[in-house]
mmCIF file of C-alpha atoms in Angstrom:
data_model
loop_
_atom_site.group_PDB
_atom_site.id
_atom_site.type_symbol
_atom_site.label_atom_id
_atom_site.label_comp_id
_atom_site.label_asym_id
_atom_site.label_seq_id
_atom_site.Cartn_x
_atom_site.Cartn_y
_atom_site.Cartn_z
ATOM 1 C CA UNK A 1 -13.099 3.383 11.513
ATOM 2 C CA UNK A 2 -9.939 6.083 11.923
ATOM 3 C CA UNK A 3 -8.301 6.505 8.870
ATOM 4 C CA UNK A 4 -4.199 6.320 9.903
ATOM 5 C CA UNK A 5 -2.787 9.569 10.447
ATOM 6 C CA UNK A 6 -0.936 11.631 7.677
ATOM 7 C CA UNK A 7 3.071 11.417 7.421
ATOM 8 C CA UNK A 8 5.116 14.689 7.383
ATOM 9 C CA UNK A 9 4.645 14.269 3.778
ATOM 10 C CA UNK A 10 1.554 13.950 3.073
ATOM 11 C CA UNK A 11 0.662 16.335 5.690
ATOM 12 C CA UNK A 12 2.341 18.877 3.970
ATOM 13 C CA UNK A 13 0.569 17.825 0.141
ATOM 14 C CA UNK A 14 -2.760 17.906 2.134
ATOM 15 C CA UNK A 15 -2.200 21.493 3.630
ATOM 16 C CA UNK A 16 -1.457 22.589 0.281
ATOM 17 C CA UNK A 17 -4.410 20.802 -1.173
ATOM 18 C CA UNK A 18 -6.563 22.568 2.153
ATOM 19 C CA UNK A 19 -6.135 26.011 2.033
ATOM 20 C CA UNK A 20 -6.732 25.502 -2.039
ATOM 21 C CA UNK A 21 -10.206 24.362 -1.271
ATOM 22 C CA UNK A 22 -10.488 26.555 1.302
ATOM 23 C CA UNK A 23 -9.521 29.461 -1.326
ATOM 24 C CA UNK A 24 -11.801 27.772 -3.893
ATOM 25 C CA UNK A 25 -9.011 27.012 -6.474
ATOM 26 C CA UNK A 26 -9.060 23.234 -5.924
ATOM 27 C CA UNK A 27 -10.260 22.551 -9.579
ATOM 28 C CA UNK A 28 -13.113 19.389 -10.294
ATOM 29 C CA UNK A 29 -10.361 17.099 -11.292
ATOM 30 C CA UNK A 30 -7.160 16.979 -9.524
ATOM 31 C CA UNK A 31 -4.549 14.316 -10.413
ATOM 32 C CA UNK A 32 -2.693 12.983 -7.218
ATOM 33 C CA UNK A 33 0.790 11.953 -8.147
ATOM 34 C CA UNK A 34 3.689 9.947 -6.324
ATOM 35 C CA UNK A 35 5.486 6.579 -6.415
ATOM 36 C CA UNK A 36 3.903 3.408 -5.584
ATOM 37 C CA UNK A 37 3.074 2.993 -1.639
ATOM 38 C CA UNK A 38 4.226 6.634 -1.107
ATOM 39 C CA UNK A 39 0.713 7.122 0.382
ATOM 40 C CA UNK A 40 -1.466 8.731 -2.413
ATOM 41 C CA UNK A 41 -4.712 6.978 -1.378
ATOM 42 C CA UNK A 42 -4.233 7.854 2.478
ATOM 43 C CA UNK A 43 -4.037 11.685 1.489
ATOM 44 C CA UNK A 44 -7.078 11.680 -0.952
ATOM 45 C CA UNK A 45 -8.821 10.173 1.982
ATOM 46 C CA UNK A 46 -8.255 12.463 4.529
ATOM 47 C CA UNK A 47 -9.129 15.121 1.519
ATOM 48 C CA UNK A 48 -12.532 13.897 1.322
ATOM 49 C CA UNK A 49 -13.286 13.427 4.661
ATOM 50 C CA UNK A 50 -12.657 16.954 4.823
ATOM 51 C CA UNK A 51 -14.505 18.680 1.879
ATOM 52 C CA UNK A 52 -17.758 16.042 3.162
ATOM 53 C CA UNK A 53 -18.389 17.017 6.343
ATOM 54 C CA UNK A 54 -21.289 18.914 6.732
ATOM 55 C CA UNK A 55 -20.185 20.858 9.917
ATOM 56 C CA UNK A 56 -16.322 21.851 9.615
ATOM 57 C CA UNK A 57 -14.440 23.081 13.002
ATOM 58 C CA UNK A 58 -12.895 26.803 12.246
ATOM 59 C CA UNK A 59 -9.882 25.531 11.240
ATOM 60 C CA UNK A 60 -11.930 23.338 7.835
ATOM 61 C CA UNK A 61 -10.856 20.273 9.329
ATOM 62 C CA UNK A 62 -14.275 17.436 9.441
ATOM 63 C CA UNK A 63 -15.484 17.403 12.500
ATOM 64 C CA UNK A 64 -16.361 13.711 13.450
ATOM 65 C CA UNK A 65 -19.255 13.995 14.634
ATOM 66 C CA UNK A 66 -22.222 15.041 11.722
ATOM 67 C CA UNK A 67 -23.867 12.463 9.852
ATOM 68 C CA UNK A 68 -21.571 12.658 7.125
ATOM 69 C CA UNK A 69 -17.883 11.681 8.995
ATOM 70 C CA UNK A 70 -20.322 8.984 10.444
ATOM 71 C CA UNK A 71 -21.105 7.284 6.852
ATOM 72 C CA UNK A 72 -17.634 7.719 6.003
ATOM 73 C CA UNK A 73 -15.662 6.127 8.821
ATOM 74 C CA UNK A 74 -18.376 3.365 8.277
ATOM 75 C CA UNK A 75 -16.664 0.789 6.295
ATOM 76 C CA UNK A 76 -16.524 -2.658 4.836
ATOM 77 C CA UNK A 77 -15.329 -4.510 2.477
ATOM 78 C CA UNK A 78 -16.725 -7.049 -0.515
ATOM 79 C CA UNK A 79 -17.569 -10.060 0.250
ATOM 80 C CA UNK A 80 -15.512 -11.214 -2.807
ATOM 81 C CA UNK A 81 -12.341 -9.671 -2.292
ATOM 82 C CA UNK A 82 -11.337 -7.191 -4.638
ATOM 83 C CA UNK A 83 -7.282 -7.193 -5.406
ATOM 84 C CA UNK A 84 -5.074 -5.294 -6.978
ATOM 85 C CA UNK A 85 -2.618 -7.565 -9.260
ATOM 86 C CA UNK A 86 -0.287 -7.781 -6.748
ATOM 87 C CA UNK A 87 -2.638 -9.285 -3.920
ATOM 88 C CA UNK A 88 -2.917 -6.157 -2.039
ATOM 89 C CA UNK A 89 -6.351 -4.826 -0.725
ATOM 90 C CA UNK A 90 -7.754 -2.353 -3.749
ATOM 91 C CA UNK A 91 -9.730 -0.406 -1.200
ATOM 92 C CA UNK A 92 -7.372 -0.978 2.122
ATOM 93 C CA UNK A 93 -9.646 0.584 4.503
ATOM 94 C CA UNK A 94 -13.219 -0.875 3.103
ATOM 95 C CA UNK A 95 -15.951 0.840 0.977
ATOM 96 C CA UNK A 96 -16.891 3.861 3.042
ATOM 97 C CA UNK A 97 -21.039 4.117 3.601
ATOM 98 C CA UNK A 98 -21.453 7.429 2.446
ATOM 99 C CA UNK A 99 -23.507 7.643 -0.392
ATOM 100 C CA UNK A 100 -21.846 10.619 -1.807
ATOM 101 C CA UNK A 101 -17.852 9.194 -1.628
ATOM 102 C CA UNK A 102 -16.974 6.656 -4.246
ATOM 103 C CA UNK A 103 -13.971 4.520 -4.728
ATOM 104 C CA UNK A 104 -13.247 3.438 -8.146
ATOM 105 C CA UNK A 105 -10.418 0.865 -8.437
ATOM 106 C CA UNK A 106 -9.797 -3.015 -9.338
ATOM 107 C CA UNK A 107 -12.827 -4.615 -9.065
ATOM 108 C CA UNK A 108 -14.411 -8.223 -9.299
ATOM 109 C CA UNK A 109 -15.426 -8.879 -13.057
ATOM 110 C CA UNK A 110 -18.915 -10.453 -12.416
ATOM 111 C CA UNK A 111 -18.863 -12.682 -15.661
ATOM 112 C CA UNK A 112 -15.803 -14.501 -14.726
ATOM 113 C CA UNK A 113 -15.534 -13.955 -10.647
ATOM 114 C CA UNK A 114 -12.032 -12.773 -10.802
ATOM 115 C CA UNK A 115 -10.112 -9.553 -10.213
ATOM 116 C CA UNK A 116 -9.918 -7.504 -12.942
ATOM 117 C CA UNK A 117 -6.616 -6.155 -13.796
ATOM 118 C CA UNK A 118 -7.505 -2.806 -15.564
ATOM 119 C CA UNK A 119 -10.191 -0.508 -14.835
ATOM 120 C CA UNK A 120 -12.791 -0.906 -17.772
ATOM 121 C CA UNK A 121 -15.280 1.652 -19.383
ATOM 122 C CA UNK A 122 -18.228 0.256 -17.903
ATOM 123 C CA UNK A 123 -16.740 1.469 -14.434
ATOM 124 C CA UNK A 124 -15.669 5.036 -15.642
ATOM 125 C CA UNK A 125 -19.655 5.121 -17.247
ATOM 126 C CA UNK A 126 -21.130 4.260 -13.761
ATOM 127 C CA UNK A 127 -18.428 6.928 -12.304
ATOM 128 C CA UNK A 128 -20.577 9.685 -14.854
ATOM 129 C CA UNK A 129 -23.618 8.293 -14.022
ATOM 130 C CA UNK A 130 -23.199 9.147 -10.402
ATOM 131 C CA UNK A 131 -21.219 12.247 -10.377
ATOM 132 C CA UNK A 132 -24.310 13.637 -12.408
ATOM 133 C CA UNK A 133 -26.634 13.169 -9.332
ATOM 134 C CA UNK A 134 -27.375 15.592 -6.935
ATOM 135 C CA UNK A 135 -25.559 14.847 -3.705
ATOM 136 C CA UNK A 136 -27.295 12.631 -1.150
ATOM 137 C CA UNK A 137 -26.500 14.649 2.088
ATOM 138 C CA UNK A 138 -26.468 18.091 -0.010
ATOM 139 C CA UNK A 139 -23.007 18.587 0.029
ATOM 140 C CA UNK A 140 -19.917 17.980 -2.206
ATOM 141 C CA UNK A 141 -19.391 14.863 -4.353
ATOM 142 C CA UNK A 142 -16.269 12.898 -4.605
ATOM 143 C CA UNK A 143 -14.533 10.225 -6.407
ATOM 144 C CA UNK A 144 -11.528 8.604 -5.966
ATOM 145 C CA UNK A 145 -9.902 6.713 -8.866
ATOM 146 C CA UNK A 146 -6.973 4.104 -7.955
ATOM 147 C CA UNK A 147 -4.863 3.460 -9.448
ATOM 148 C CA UNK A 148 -6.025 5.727 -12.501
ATOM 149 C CA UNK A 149 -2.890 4.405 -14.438
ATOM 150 C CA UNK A 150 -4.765 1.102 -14.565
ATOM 151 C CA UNK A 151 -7.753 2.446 -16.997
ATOM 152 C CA UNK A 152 -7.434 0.975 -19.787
ATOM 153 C CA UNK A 153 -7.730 3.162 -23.755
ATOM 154 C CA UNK A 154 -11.073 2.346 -24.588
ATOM 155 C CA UNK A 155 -12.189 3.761 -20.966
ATOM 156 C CA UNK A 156 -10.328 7.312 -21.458
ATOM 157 C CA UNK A 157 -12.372 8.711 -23.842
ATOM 158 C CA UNK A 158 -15.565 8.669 -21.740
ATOM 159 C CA UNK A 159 -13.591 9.653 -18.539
ATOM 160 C CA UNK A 160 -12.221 12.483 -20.922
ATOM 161 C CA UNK A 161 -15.832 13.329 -21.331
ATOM 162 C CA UNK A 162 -16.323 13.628 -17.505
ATOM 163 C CA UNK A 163 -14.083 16.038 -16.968
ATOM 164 C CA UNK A 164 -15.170 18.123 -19.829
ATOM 165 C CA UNK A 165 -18.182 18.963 -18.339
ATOM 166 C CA UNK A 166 -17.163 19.970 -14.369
ATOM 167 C CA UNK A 167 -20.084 20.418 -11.881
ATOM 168 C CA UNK A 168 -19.928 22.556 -8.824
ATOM 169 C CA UNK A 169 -19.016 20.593 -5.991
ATOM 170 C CA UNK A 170 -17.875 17.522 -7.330
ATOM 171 C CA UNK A 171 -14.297 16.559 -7.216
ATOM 172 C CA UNK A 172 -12.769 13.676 -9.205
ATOM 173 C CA UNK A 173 -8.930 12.664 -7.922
ATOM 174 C CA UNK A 174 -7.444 10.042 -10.142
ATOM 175 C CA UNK A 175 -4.328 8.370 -8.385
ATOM 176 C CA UNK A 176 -1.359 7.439 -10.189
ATOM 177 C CA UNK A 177 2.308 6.361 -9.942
ATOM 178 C CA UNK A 178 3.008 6.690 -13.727
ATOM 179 C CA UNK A 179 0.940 9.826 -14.829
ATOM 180 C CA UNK A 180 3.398 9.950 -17.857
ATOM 181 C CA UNK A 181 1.033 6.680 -18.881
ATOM 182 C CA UNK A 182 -2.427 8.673 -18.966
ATOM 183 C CA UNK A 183 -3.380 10.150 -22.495
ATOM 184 C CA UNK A 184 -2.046 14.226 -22.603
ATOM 185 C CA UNK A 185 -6.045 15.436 -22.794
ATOM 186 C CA UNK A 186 -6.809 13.674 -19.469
ATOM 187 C CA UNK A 187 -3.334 15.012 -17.938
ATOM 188 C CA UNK A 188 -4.167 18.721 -19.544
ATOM 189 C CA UNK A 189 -7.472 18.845 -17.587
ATOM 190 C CA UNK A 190 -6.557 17.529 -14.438
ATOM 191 C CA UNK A 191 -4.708 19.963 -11.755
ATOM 192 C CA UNK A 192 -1.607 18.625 -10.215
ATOM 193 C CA UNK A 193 -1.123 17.278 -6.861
ATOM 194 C CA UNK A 194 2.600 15.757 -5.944
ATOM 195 C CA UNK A 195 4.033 13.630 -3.231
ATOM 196 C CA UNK A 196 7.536 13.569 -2.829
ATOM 197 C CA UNK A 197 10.034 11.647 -1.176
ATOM 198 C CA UNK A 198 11.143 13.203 2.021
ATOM 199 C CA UNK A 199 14.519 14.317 3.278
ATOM 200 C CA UNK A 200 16.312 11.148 4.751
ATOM 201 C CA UNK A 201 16.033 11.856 8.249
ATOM 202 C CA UNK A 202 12.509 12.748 8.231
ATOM 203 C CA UNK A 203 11.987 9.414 6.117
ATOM 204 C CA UNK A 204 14.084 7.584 9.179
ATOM 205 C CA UNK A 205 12.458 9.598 12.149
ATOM 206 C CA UNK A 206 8.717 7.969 10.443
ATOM 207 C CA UNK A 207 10.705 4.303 10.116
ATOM 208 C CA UNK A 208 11.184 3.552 13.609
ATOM 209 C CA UNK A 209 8.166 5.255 14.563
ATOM 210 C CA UNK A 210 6.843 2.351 12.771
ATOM 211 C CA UNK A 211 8.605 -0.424 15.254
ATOM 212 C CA UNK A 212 11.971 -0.879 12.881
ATOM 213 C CA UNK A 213 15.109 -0.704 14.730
ATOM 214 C CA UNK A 214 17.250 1.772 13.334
ATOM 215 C CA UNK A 215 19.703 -0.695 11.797
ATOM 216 C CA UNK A 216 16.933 -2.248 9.716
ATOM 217 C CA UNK A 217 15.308 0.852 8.544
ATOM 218 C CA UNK A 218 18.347 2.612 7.567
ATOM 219 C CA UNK A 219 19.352 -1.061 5.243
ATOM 220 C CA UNK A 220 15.695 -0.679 4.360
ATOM 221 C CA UNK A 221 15.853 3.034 3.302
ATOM 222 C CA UNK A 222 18.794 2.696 1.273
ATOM 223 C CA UNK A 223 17.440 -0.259 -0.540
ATOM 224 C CA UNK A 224 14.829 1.604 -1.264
ATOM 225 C CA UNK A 225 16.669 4.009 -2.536
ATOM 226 C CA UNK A 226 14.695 6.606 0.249
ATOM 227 C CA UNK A 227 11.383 5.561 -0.471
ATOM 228 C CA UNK A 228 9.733 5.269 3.272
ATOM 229 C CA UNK A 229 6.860 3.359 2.172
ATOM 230 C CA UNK A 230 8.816 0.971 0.324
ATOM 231 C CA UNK A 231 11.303 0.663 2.824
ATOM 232 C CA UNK A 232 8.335 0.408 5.717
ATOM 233 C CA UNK A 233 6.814 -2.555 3.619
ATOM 234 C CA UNK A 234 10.425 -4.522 3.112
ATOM 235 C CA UNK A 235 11.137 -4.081 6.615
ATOM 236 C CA UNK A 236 7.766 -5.176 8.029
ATOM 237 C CA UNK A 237 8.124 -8.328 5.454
ATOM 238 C CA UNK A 238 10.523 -10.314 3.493
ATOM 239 C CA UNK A 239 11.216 -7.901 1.166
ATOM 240 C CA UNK A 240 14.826 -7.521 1.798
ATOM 241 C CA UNK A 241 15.702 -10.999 2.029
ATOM 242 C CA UNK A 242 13.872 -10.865 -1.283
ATOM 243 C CA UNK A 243 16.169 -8.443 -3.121
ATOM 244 C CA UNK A 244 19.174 -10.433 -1.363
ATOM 245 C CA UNK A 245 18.394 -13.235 -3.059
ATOM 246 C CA UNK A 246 17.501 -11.482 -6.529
ATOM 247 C CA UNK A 247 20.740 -9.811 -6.118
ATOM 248 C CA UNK A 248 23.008 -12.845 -5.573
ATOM 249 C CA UNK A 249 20.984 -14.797 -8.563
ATOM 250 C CA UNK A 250 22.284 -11.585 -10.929
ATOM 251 C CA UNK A 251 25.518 -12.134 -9.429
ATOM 252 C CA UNK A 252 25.411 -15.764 -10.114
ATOM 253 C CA UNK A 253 24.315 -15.192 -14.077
ATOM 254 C CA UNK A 254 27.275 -12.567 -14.389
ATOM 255 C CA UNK A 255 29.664 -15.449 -13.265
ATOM 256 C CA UNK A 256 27.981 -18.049 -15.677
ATOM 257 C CA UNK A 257 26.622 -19.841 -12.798
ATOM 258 C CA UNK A 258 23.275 -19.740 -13.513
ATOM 259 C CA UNK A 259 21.312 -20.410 -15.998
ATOM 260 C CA UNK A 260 18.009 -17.242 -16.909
ATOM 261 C CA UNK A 261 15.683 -20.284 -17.977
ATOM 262 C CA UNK A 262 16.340 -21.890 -14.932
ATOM 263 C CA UNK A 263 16.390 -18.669 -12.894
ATOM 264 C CA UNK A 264 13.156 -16.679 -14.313
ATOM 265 C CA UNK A 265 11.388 -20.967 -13.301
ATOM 266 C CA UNK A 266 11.704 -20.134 -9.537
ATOM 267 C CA UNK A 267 11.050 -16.716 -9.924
ATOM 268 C CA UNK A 268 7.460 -16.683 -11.251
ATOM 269 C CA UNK A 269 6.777 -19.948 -9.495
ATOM 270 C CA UNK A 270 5.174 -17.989 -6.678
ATOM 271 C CA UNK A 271 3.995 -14.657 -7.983
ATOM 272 C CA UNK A 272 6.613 -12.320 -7.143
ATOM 273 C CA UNK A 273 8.745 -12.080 -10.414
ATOM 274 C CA UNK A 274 7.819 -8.602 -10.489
ATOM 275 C CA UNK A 275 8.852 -7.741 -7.277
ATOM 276 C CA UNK A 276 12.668 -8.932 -8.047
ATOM 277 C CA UNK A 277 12.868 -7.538 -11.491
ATOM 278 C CA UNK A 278 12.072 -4.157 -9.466
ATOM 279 C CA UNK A 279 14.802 -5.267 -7.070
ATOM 280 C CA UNK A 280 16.997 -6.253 -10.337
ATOM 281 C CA UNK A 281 16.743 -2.710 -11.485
ATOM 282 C CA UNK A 282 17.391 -0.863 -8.511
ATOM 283 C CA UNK A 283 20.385 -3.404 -8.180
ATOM 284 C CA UNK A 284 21.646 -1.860 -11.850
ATOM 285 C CA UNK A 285 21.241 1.836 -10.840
ATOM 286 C CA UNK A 286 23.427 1.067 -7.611
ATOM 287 C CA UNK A 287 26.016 -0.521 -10.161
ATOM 288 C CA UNK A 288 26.138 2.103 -12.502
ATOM 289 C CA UNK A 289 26.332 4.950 -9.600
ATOM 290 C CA UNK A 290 29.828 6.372 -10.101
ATOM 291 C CA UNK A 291 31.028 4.643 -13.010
ATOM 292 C CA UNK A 292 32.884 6.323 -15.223
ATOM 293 C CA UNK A 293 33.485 3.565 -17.828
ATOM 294 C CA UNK A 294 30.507 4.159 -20.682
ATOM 295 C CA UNK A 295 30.542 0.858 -22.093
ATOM 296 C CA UNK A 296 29.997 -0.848 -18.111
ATOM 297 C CA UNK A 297 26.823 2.323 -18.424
ATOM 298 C CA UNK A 298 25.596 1.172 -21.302
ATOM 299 C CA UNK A 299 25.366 -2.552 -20.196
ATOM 300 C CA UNK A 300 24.039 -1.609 -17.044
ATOM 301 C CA UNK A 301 21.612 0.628 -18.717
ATOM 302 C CA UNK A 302 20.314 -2.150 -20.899
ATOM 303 C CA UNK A 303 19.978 -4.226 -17.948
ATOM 304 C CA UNK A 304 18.045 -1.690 -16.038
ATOM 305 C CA UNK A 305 15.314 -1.149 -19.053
ATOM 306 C CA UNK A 306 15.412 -5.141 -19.502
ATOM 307 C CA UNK A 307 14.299 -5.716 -16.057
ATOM 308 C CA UNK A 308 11.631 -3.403 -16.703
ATOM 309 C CA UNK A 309 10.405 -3.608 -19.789
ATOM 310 C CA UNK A 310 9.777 -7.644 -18.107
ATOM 311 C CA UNK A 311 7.968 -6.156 -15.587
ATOM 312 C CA UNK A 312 5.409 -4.114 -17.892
ATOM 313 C CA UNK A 313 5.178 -7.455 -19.833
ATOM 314 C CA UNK A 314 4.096 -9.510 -16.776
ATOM 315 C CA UNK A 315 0.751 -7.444 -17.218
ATOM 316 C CA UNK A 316 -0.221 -8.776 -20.445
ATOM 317 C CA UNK A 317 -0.300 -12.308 -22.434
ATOM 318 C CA UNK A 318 2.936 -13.247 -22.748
ATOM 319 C CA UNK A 319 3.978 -16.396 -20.638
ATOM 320 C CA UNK A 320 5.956 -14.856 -17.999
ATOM 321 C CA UNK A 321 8.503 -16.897 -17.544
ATOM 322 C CA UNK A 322 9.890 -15.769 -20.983
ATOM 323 C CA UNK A 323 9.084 -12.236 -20.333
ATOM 324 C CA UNK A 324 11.711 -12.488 -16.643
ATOM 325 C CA UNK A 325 14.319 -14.774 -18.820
ATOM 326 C CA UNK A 326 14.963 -12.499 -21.481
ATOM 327 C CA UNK A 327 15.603 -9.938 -18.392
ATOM 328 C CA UNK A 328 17.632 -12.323 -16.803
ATOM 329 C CA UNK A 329 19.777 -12.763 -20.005
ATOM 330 C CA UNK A 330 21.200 -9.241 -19.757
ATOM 331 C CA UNK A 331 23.485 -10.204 -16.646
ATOM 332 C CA UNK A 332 24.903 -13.274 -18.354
#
């Protein structure tokens, strides 16, 4: 299997990240940083394709042919699905065969059968186990943690351990979209890999290389406030239509036309509470843009962190329901 190609991007991150290895200052831990679908797990991939192969073309690149970019293009996936809490694939492109890439992510918990919806320290212990072993095919080790945000406390301490002890040729890259969540010591001892948002016309030129007519990437883009991977997944679904309709529901509370109980019902009825609240927030920056009036910021500011405060508390044991009403009560 062909991993997709890079975006502008993440083709610049990855050159960055290339001539480091190729200079030997890519450390054993690097932590790869970027919003949500932005395309953190795409780059680490084509990363560790690269530092793997066992016969590199001049230019470092993997060349596709050794043993090595054979077991890693060979891929599959569980035969119980592993998920992320959202549905999505946690591995999108499979387990890869090589013995010396791992994948650490959401996995099934074998007691129950279910997804789990944290990464747990039996996973990161397994992780230590293997990145002690020699490498299978005698070359570099790697590991790719996603989402690393997702570990949960009682895990950090013996992933902290991990990286306190770096072995030569083995990299660890834990992928996250809110690094300001991971404990200071694990964030210390990590280096620092970014992806950005690009410019707006580079984000557009990518859009309708996609298939979206211009019209409906551009409405996309701006929704997204220039996120191209958000804005590619809207367009390619409902997710537009989606924030229409979480947008005229605010509208409706504001006018007392609504009612949040009644509201935050339909929302969670089929999973995607969390995806509106997101599109409730975004909807509160766009109101506040320009105002000039601080008691309309303030209001709109405690509407922004109630939408997503709701959405951190959809990932815990409150009923959520109650978690998206009390959001929802802010517009009233």
């Amino acid at each position: 299997m062909n991993l997709p190609p890079l975006s502008p991007w993440q083709q610049r991150a990855y050159t960055q990240a290339a001539a480091a290895i190729e200079a030997g200052h890519f450390g054993h831990a690097t932590l790869i940083t970027g919003s949500a679908l932005i395309g953190k797990r795409l780059l680490a991939e084509h990363l560790a394709r690269r530092v793997l192969c066992l016969s590199p073309r001049p230019d470092g690149e993997a060349c596709g042919a050794c043993r090595s970019c054979a077991l890693f293009a060979s891929r599959a996936q569980m035969e119980t699905p592993e998920v992320r809490p959202d549905g999505t694939p946690a591995h999108p492109w499979g387990h890869s065969a090589h013995p010396d890439l791992r994948f650490l992510g959401f996995e099934i918990n074998h007691k129950t059968g279910k997804p789990r919806s944290e990464i747990v320290i039996e996973q990161i212990r397994a992780l230590s186990e293997k990145m002690g072993m020699t490498a299978q095919l005698g070359g570099a080790q790697v590991v790719i943690v996603d989402p690393c945000d997702a570990i949960n406390w009682s895990a950090f301490n013996a992933l902290l351990k991990t990286l306190e002890e770096p072995q030569p040729g083995r990299y660890l890259w834990l992928l996250a979209s809110s690094p300001a969540r991971l404990p200071a010591t694990i964030r210390s001892r990590c280096q620092r890999l970014e992806l950005r948002l690009p410019p707006r016309d580079e984000a557009l030129q990518w859009l309708r290389q996609r298939g979206h007519a211009e019209a409906l990437a551009s409405e996309a883009l701006d929704a997204a406030r220039g996120h191209p991977g958000l804005a590619d997944a809207w367009a390619s679904g409902d997710g537009l239509a989606l924030r229409r309709d979480a947008v005229k529901d605010a509208q409706a509370l504001m006018r007392g036309q609504a009612e949040a109980s009644e509201v935050a019902q339909r929302w969670v009825a089929d999973g995607r509470a969390a995806e509106r609240l997101g599109h409730l927030a975004e909807f509160a920056l766009r109101e506040a843009a320009g105002l000039t009036d601080p008691a309309a910021t303030r209001t709109l500011a405690a509407r922004f962190d109630a939408a997503n405060r709701a959405r951190e508390l959809l990932h815990t044991t409150v009923r959520a329901d109650l978690a998206v009403a009390e959001a929802l009560l802010a517009w009233r």
